Short mmCIF file of C-alpha atoms in Angstrom, two decimals:
data_model
loop_
_atom_site.label_atom_id
_atom_site.label_comp_id
_atom_site.label_asym_id
_atom_site.label_seq_id
_atom_site.Cartn_x
_atom_site.Cartn_y
_atom_site.Cartn_z
CA MET A 3 95.34 89.00 58.99
CA ASP A 4 98.45 86.84 58.93
CA LYS A 5 100.12 88.57 61.91
CA PRO A 6 97.32 89.59 64.29
CA LYS A 7 98.03 92.02 67.14
CA ILE A 8 96.00 92.21 70.34
CA ARG A 9 95.40 95.69 71.75
CA ALA A 10 96.50 96.73 75.25
CA VAL A 11 93.52 95.41 77.23
CA GLU A 12 92.97 93.89 80.66
CA ALA A 13 93.01 90.12 81.17
CA PHE A 14 91.93 88.52 84.43
CA PRO A 15 90.87 85.03 85.52
CA VAL A 16 87.23 84.14 86.19
CA GLN A 17 86.22 80.92 87.91
CA GLU A 18 83.00 79.26 86.71
CA GLU A 19 82.20 76.04 88.57
CA ASP A 20 85.35 73.93 88.15
CA GLN A 21 86.76 75.78 85.14
CA THR A 22 88.99 78.83 84.88
CA PHE A 23 88.44 81.28 82.05
CA ILE A 24 90.26 84.47 81.14
CA CYS A 25 88.12 87.56 80.65
CA LEU A 26 89.37 90.23 78.27
CA ARG A 27 88.13 93.73 79.00
CA ASP A 28 88.91 97.06 77.37
CA PRO A 29 89.17 99.77 80.06
CA SER A 30 88.81 102.51 77.44
CA GLY A 31 85.35 101.26 76.50
CA LEU A 32 86.14 101.25 72.78
CA ALA A 33 85.51 97.51 72.88
CA PRO A 34 82.19 97.69 74.74
CA GLU A 35 81.80 94.00 75.61
CA GLY A 36 84.11 91.67 77.50
CA ILE A 37 85.22 88.37 75.97
CA MET A 38 85.63 85.07 77.85
CA LEU A 39 88.39 82.77 76.65
CA GLY A 40 89.37 79.25 77.56
CA MET A 41 92.99 78.70 78.56
CA GLY A 42 93.92 77.38 75.11
CA ALA A 43 92.41 80.37 73.32
CA TYR A 44 94.05 82.71 75.82
CA PHE A 45 97.45 81.11 75.14
CA ILE A 46 96.94 81.82 71.43
CA VAL A 47 95.95 85.43 72.10
CA THR A 48 99.15 86.01 74.09
CA LEU A 49 101.01 85.23 70.84
CA PHE A 50 99.13 87.94 68.91
CA ASP A 51 102.04 90.40 69.01
CA GLY A 52 101.91 91.59 65.41
CA GLU A 53 105.14 89.71 64.67
CA MET A 54 104.22 86.01 64.75
CA SER A 55 102.58 84.52 61.67
CA LEU A 56 99.67 82.10 61.88
CA SER A 57 101.96 79.19 61.00
CA GLU A 58 104.32 80.19 63.84
CA ILE A 59 101.37 80.44 66.22
CA GLN A 60 100.25 76.97 65.10
CA ALA A 61 103.70 75.59 65.87
CA ALA A 62 103.81 77.26 69.30
CA PHE A 63 100.37 75.85 70.14
CA SER A 64 101.42 72.35 69.04
CA LYS A 65 104.57 72.53 71.16
CA ARG A 66 102.59 73.69 74.21
CA PHE A 67 99.57 71.37 73.99
CA GLY A 68 100.77 68.49 71.81
CA GLU A 69 98.11 68.94 69.15
CA THR A 70 97.63 70.95 66.00
CA ILE A 71 95.05 73.70 65.79
CA PRO A 72 93.58 74.16 62.29
CA ILE A 73 94.13 77.49 60.56
CA GLU A 74 90.33 77.76 60.26
CA LYS A 75 90.04 77.81 64.06
CA LEU A 76 92.64 80.56 64.30
CA ASP A 77 90.76 82.53 61.66
CA GLU A 78 87.53 82.15 63.65
CA LEU A 79 89.21 83.45 66.83
CA ILE A 80 90.78 86.35 64.93
CA GLU A 81 87.45 87.26 63.35
CA ALA A 82 85.64 87.19 66.72
CA LEU A 83 88.27 89.39 68.38
CA ASP A 84 88.35 91.80 65.45
CA ARG A 85 84.56 92.03 65.35
CA SER A 86 84.62 92.96 69.04
CA TYR A 87 87.40 95.59 68.54
CA TYR A 88 90.10 93.77 70.51
CA LEU A 89 92.67 93.68 67.70
CA ASP A 90 94.86 96.51 66.48
CA SER A 91 93.32 96.53 63.01
CA PRO A 92 91.52 98.73 60.47
CA THR A 93 88.21 97.65 62.05
CA PHE A 94 89.31 99.01 65.44
CA HIS A 95 90.85 102.20 64.06
CA ALA A 96 87.66 103.01 62.15
CA ARG A 97 85.65 102.61 65.36
CA ALA A 98 88.13 104.68 67.38
CA HIS A 99 87.90 107.50 64.83
CA ARG A 100 84.09 107.35 64.79
CA VAL A 101 83.82 107.35 68.59
CA ARG A 102 86.30 110.23 68.90
CA GLU A 103 84.38 112.38 66.43
CA GLU A 104 81.08 111.66 68.18
CA PHE A 105 82.57 112.55 71.57
CA LEU A 106 84.17 115.78 70.38
CA ALA A 107 80.88 116.86 68.80
CA SER A 108 78.89 116.26 72.00
CA PRO A 109 78.28 119.22 74.37
CA GLU A 110 78.48 116.90 77.41
CA ARG A 111 80.71 114.14 78.65
CA PRO A 112 78.20 111.29 79.19
CA ALA A 113 77.99 109.31 82.43
CA ALA A 114 79.85 106.37 80.90
CA LEU A 115 79.58 103.99 83.85
CA ALA A 116 76.03 104.71 84.99
CA GLY A 117 74.22 101.39 85.19
CA PHE A 118 77.51 99.50 85.52
CA CYS A 119 79.42 100.79 88.55
CA TYR A 120 76.48 102.62 90.12
CA GLU A 121 72.72 102.88 89.64
CA LYS A 122 71.50 104.77 86.59
CA ASP A 123 68.02 105.62 87.89
CA PRO A 124 68.28 108.85 89.97
CA ALA A 125 66.03 107.68 92.81
CA ARG A 126 67.77 104.31 93.13
CA LEU A 127 71.14 106.02 92.85
CA ARG A 128 70.39 108.40 95.73
CA LEU A 129 69.44 105.44 97.91
CA GLU A 130 72.56 103.54 96.91
CA LEU A 131 74.91 106.43 97.64
CA ALA A 132 73.13 107.28 100.89
CA ARG A 133 73.84 103.75 102.17
CA PHE A 134 77.57 104.33 101.63
CA PHE A 135 77.40 106.95 104.41
CA ASP A 136 75.74 104.67 106.96
CA PRO A 137 77.70 103.55 110.06
CA PRO A 138 79.56 101.54 111.11
CA ASP A 139 81.90 102.11 108.16
CA GLY A 140 80.37 105.36 106.99
CA PRO A 141 80.40 108.74 108.79
CA GLY A 142 76.61 109.23 108.84
CA ARG A 143 74.29 110.61 106.20
CA ALA A 144 74.34 114.34 107.09
CA PRO A 145 76.75 116.56 109.08
CA THR A 146 75.27 117.98 112.27
CA ALA A 147 77.19 121.27 111.96
CA THR A 148 79.01 123.27 109.30
CA LYS A 149 82.63 124.25 109.87
CA PRO A 150 83.35 127.91 109.14
CA ASN A 151 86.21 127.63 106.64
CA PRO A 152 86.08 125.93 103.23
CA LEU A 153 88.41 123.02 102.48
CA ALA A 154 91.41 123.84 100.30
CA GLY A 155 91.75 120.31 98.98
CA LEU A 156 90.25 116.85 99.06
CA ILE A 157 91.65 113.45 98.13
CA ALA A 158 89.01 110.86 97.22
CA PRO A 159 89.23 107.39 95.63
CA HIS A 160 88.51 106.54 92.04
CA ILE A 161 88.05 102.81 92.63
CA ASP A 162 84.62 101.33 91.84
CA PRO A 163 82.30 103.20 94.25
CA ARG A 164 80.84 99.97 95.58
CA ARG A 165 84.28 98.76 96.66
CA GLY A 166 85.49 102.11 97.97
CA ALA A 167 82.13 103.13 99.42
CA ALA A 168 83.24 104.13 102.94
CA ALA A 169 86.26 106.14 101.75
CA TYR A 170 84.09 108.04 99.26
CA ALA A 171 81.54 108.71 101.99
CA HIS A 172 84.12 110.04 104.45
CA ALA A 173 85.58 112.35 101.79
CA TYR A 174 82.27 113.85 100.73
CA TYR A 175 80.89 114.00 104.26
CA GLU A 176 83.88 116.17 105.10
CA LEU A 177 83.11 118.34 102.08
CA MET A 178 79.50 118.73 103.22
CA SER A 179 80.77 119.69 106.70
CA HIS A 180 82.40 122.87 105.38
CA GLU A 181 81.29 125.97 103.55
CA PRO A 182 80.76 124.69 100.00
CA PRO A 183 83.21 125.48 97.20
CA GLU A 184 82.21 127.62 94.24
CA LEU A 185 84.91 126.25 91.93
CA VAL A 186 86.26 122.68 92.04
CA VAL A 187 89.47 121.89 90.17
CA ILE A 188 89.34 118.11 89.64
CA LEU A 189 92.67 116.41 88.97
CA GLY A 190 91.95 112.86 87.84
CA THR A 191 94.27 109.97 87.08
CA SER A 192 94.54 109.38 83.34
CA HIS A 193 94.81 105.61 83.01
CA TYR A 194 95.10 105.59 79.22
CA GLY A 195 97.12 108.68 78.33
CA GLY A 196 100.43 107.80 76.73
CA GLY A 197 101.29 110.78 74.55
CA PRO A 198 103.72 113.62 75.21
CA GLU A 199 101.01 115.79 76.81
CA LEU A 200 100.66 115.13 80.54
CA PHE A 201 97.58 117.29 81.22
CA THR A 202 94.28 117.00 79.39
CA ALA A 203 91.25 119.24 79.91
CA THR A 204 87.77 119.38 78.43
CA ARG A 205 85.23 122.16 78.15
CA LYS A 206 82.36 119.67 78.31
CA ASN A 207 79.98 119.52 81.25
CA TYR A 208 80.11 116.21 83.13
CA ALA A 209 76.73 114.48 82.99
CA THR A 210 75.52 112.41 85.95
CA PRO A 211 72.14 110.76 86.61
CA LEU A 212 71.64 113.51 89.22
CA GLY A 213 72.19 116.31 86.71
CA ALA A 214 75.08 117.71 84.68
CA VAL A 215 77.92 119.32 86.63
CA GLU A 216 78.88 122.51 84.80
CA THR A 217 82.44 123.05 83.56
CA ASP A 218 83.84 126.58 83.81
CA ARG A 219 84.78 127.13 80.16
CA GLY A 220 86.03 130.64 80.81
CA PHE A 221 88.48 129.44 83.44
CA ILE A 222 89.74 126.73 81.10
CA ASP A 223 90.20 129.24 78.27
CA ARG A 224 92.29 131.44 80.57
CA LEU A 225 94.30 128.40 81.69
CA VAL A 226 94.93 127.47 78.05
CA ALA A 227 96.28 130.97 77.40
CA ARG A 228 98.77 130.66 80.29
CA TYR A 229 99.92 127.07 79.62
CA ASP A 230 102.72 126.23 77.17
CA GLY A 231 101.32 122.86 76.09
CA ASP A 232 98.12 121.66 74.40
CA LEU A 233 95.40 120.83 76.93
CA PHE A 234 93.12 119.41 74.23
CA ALA A 235 95.51 117.18 72.25
CA ASP A 236 94.00 114.06 73.86
CA GLU A 237 90.58 115.35 74.92
CA GLU A 238 88.88 112.08 73.99
CA LEU A 239 90.62 110.50 77.01
CA HIS A 240 87.83 112.02 79.09
CA ARG A 241 85.25 109.87 77.29
CA GLY A 242 85.88 106.59 79.10
CA GLU A 243 87.98 107.72 82.06
CA HIS A 244 86.29 107.08 85.40
CA SER A 245 88.56 109.01 87.78
CA ILE A 246 86.74 112.32 87.20
CA GLU A 247 83.34 110.76 86.48
CA PHE A 248 83.12 109.35 90.01
CA GLN A 249 84.02 112.73 91.54
CA ALA A 250 81.37 114.50 89.46
CA LEU A 251 78.86 111.89 90.65
CA PHE A 252 79.65 112.41 94.35
CA LEU A 253 79.78 116.19 93.95
CA ALA A 254 76.29 116.10 92.43
CA TYR A 255 75.11 113.96 95.35
CA ALA A 256 76.81 115.99 98.10
CA LEU A 257 76.32 119.53 96.74
CA GLY A 258 73.71 119.14 94.03
CA ALA A 259 74.53 119.83 90.40
CA ARG A 260 74.30 123.63 90.65
CA GLY A 261 75.88 126.44 92.61
CA TYR A 262 79.47 125.70 91.61
CA GLN A 263 81.55 124.90 88.55
CA ILE A 264 84.32 122.42 87.86
CA VAL A 265 87.62 122.41 85.98
CA PRO A 266 88.20 118.76 84.92
CA VAL A 267 91.84 117.89 84.15
CA LEU A 268 93.28 114.41 83.60
CA VAL A 269 96.92 113.93 84.59
CA SER A 270 98.94 111.24 82.81
CA SER A 271 101.73 109.13 84.21
CA PHE A 272 104.89 110.62 85.76
CA HIS A 273 106.66 107.26 85.64
CA GLU A 274 109.39 108.45 83.29
CA MET A 275 110.31 110.86 86.10
CA VAL A 276 110.19 108.04 88.65
CA ALA A 277 112.61 106.08 86.46
CA SER A 278 115.01 109.01 86.12
CA GLY A 279 114.56 110.36 89.66
CA LEU A 280 113.77 113.82 88.26
CA GLU A 281 111.28 115.59 90.52
CA PRO A 282 108.21 116.45 88.39
CA ALA A 283 108.34 120.17 89.26
CA ARG A 284 111.62 120.30 87.31
CA ASP A 285 110.00 118.87 84.17
CA PRO A 286 109.04 121.83 81.92
CA ARG A 287 105.62 120.35 81.12
CA VAL A 288 104.69 119.91 84.78
CA ALA A 289 106.20 123.24 85.82
CA SER A 290 104.31 125.10 83.07
CA PHE A 291 100.97 123.58 84.05
CA ILE A 292 101.40 124.14 87.78
CA ASP A 293 102.56 127.72 87.22
CA ALA A 294 99.64 128.40 84.87
CA LEU A 295 97.02 126.92 87.20
CA ARG A 296 98.51 128.53 90.30
CA SER A 297 98.59 131.94 88.59
CA GLU A 298 94.98 131.61 87.51
CA LEU A 299 93.89 130.51 90.99
CA GLU A 300 95.68 133.49 92.55
CA THR A 301 93.28 135.81 90.69
CA GLU A 302 90.22 133.75 91.69
CA ARG A 303 87.82 135.32 94.17
CA ARG A 304 85.54 132.33 94.53
CA ARG A 305 85.98 129.60 97.12
CA VAL A 306 88.17 126.98 95.42
CA LEU A 307 88.58 123.28 96.17
CA VAL A 308 91.40 121.30 94.55
CA LEU A 309 90.13 117.71 94.36
CA ALA A 310 92.25 114.68 93.42
CA GLY A 311 90.47 111.51 92.23
CA VAL A 312 93.11 108.88 92.98
CA ASP A 313 93.90 105.42 94.28
CA PHE A 314 97.08 104.19 95.94
CA ALA A 315 98.74 100.76 95.62
CA HIS A 316 98.04 98.15 92.93
CA VAL A 317 99.74 94.87 93.81
CA GLY A 318 99.46 91.18 92.99
CA LYS A 319 99.38 88.96 89.93
CA LYS A 320 96.83 91.04 88.03
CA PHE A 321 99.31 93.91 87.99
CA GLY A 322 102.38 91.88 87.01
CA ASP A 323 103.77 90.89 90.40
CA GLY A 324 105.06 87.36 90.87
CA PHE A 325 103.30 87.05 94.22
CA SER A 326 99.70 86.81 95.35
CA ALA A 327 98.24 89.70 97.32
CA ASP A 328 97.26 88.00 100.57
CA ARG A 329 96.67 89.44 104.04
CA VAL A 330 100.40 89.56 104.79
CA VAL A 331 100.99 91.60 101.63
CA ALA A 332 98.01 93.82 102.48
CA LYS A 333 99.51 94.61 105.89
CA ARG A 334 102.82 95.55 104.28
CA VAL A 335 101.05 97.71 101.70
CA GLU A 336 99.07 99.48 104.42
CA ARG A 337 102.22 100.23 106.39
CA GLU A 338 104.01 101.65 103.34
CA ASP A 339 100.94 103.62 102.22
CA LEU A 340 100.59 105.22 105.64
CA GLU A 341 104.26 106.23 105.52
CA LEU A 342 103.59 107.89 102.15
CA ILE A 343 100.48 109.59 103.51
CA GLU A 344 102.61 111.29 106.18
CA TYR A 345 104.13 113.44 103.40
CA ILE A 346 100.63 114.35 102.20
CA LYS A 347 99.67 115.30 105.74
CA ARG A 348 102.67 117.66 105.86
CA GLY A 349 101.97 119.16 102.45
CA ASP A 350 105.37 117.99 101.17
CA PRO A 351 105.34 117.17 97.43
CA ALA A 352 109.11 116.59 97.22
CA GLY A 353 109.02 114.12 100.12
CA PHE A 354 105.96 112.43 98.63
CA PHE A 355 107.73 111.91 95.31
CA ALA A 356 111.01 110.81 96.95
CA ASP A 357 109.17 108.17 98.97
CA ILE A 358 107.75 106.68 95.77
CA VAL A 359 111.08 106.86 93.94
CA LYS A 360 112.98 104.99 96.66
CA ASP A 361 111.52 101.65 95.50
CA ARG A 362 110.78 102.74 91.89
CA ASP A 363 107.06 102.84 92.64
CA ALA A 364 106.95 99.12 93.41
CA ARG A 365 103.35 99.45 94.66
CA ARG A 366 102.18 101.27 91.49
CA ILE A 367 100.64 104.34 93.15
CA CYS A 368 97.87 105.06 90.69
CA GLY A 369 97.34 108.64 91.88
CA LEU A 370 100.99 109.69 91.87
CA ALA A 371 100.65 112.35 89.14
CA PRO A 372 97.42 114.11 90.21
CA MET A 373 98.34 113.96 93.92
CA TYR A 374 101.78 115.42 93.29
CA THR A 375 100.20 118.20 91.21
CA GLN A 376 97.67 118.88 93.97
CA LEU A 377 100.39 118.94 96.63
CA GLU A 378 102.42 121.45 94.62
CA LEU A 379 99.39 123.71 94.26
CA LEU A 380 98.64 123.44 98.00
CA ARG A 381 102.24 123.18 99.19
CA GLY A 382 102.63 123.47 102.96
CA ARG A 383 98.96 122.96 103.83
CA SER A 384 98.25 120.23 106.36
CA ALA A 385 96.01 117.28 105.60
CA ARG A 386 93.96 114.88 107.71
CA LEU A 387 93.48 111.21 106.93
CA LEU A 388 89.75 110.46 106.92
CA LYS A 389 89.58 106.83 105.79
CA TYR A 390 91.93 104.19 104.44
CA GLY A 391 90.98 100.91 102.80
CA ILE A 392 92.21 97.97 100.73
CA ALA A 393 90.03 96.08 98.27
CA MET A 394 91.16 92.47 98.02
CA GLU A 395 90.59 90.64 94.71
CA PRO A 396 90.90 86.90 95.50
CA GLN A 397 90.08 85.82 91.93
CA SER A 398 93.02 87.76 90.50
CA GLU A 399 95.18 87.37 93.62
CA SER A 400 95.54 91.14 93.70
CA ALA A 401 94.66 94.17 95.81
CA VAL A 402 94.06 97.91 95.42
CA SER A 403 94.40 100.45 98.23
CA PHE A 404 92.79 103.86 98.51
CA ALA A 405 92.23 106.67 100.98
CA SER A 406 90.38 109.90 101.56
CA LEU A 407 92.07 112.98 103.04
CA ALA A 408 90.99 116.54 103.74
CA ILE A 409 93.45 119.40 103.11
CA ASP A 410 92.77 122.47 105.25
#
């Protein structure tokens, strides 16, 4: 492998005693284990662009550190990365094909992050989630009364549940306070979708440690018939994506795993529209999906909830900013997020999108696409902010914001 190429993976600093390491992590899960690199090895990996030869990498290393690294050492690093599926190579592509075929053949979408981001054992999991609801940050474990009308929509985080605990709790407490839905359309952020298709569905049930949440295959088949695009072109994106998994988990906790069905749809980035200033509703792909889903929902007699699994700002060095996300930055982010949330509260998708476009999405609103889609479907309905939060990441000098809102 004379011109190695690193895949698009996450890299973030980790401090161990008095040393700084860089951890490589594959968010898609195709590389199942993280890799810790020293700063020298990390410098080399940044040169793995598929264009530089090993001799050119040697020369760059010598210029940077004043010493020569043997080709054998480069080969060892390349072999270790390739063995762990971090390189764009035949080894990785064979694994990706194998994993895709296994996923497509499975009747269920497994709980990919059980045991990592939340407890895998059902009894321990129930205790863990119950604590999220406890005051002072949580709303309480059980509503004292049920409101007469069902919610039309809900916005909940998709950040790690342990970091967004209170916002998750406020969202699902509000859901438990109303007449329960019979059909939940879940619009999740697709973090890894990069193809021409913006919307990706699956017919698979979503497994959780509390039971599998059933997908309404009939509804999806009718949606497919109405939609101009291919909802299954990138179905394997559901395999490792957490934005819907976390909603299925909290639905199973709040409502149980039976008595309702879900329609899980991942929504990929609208950033080409942010760059051009074209409102998404004018893009034929977005318009076709919204029209198809709206038409199908208009014939639905069940109580329907449109749920968006989203986060808000992603700022700081981890996300490519030249500044550290400190408390001053967090205050600015909160102010700008709350201005954006005003458009959600008014049910104004055009205003929501325009507010993001005005600074070219400088805060990287992770839930832009699913929230815009939700707002178009529920245009004009008012929303209430339930909880807002920011998770600070001192190690990476970064921060992520999130919120929960109820749409009446």
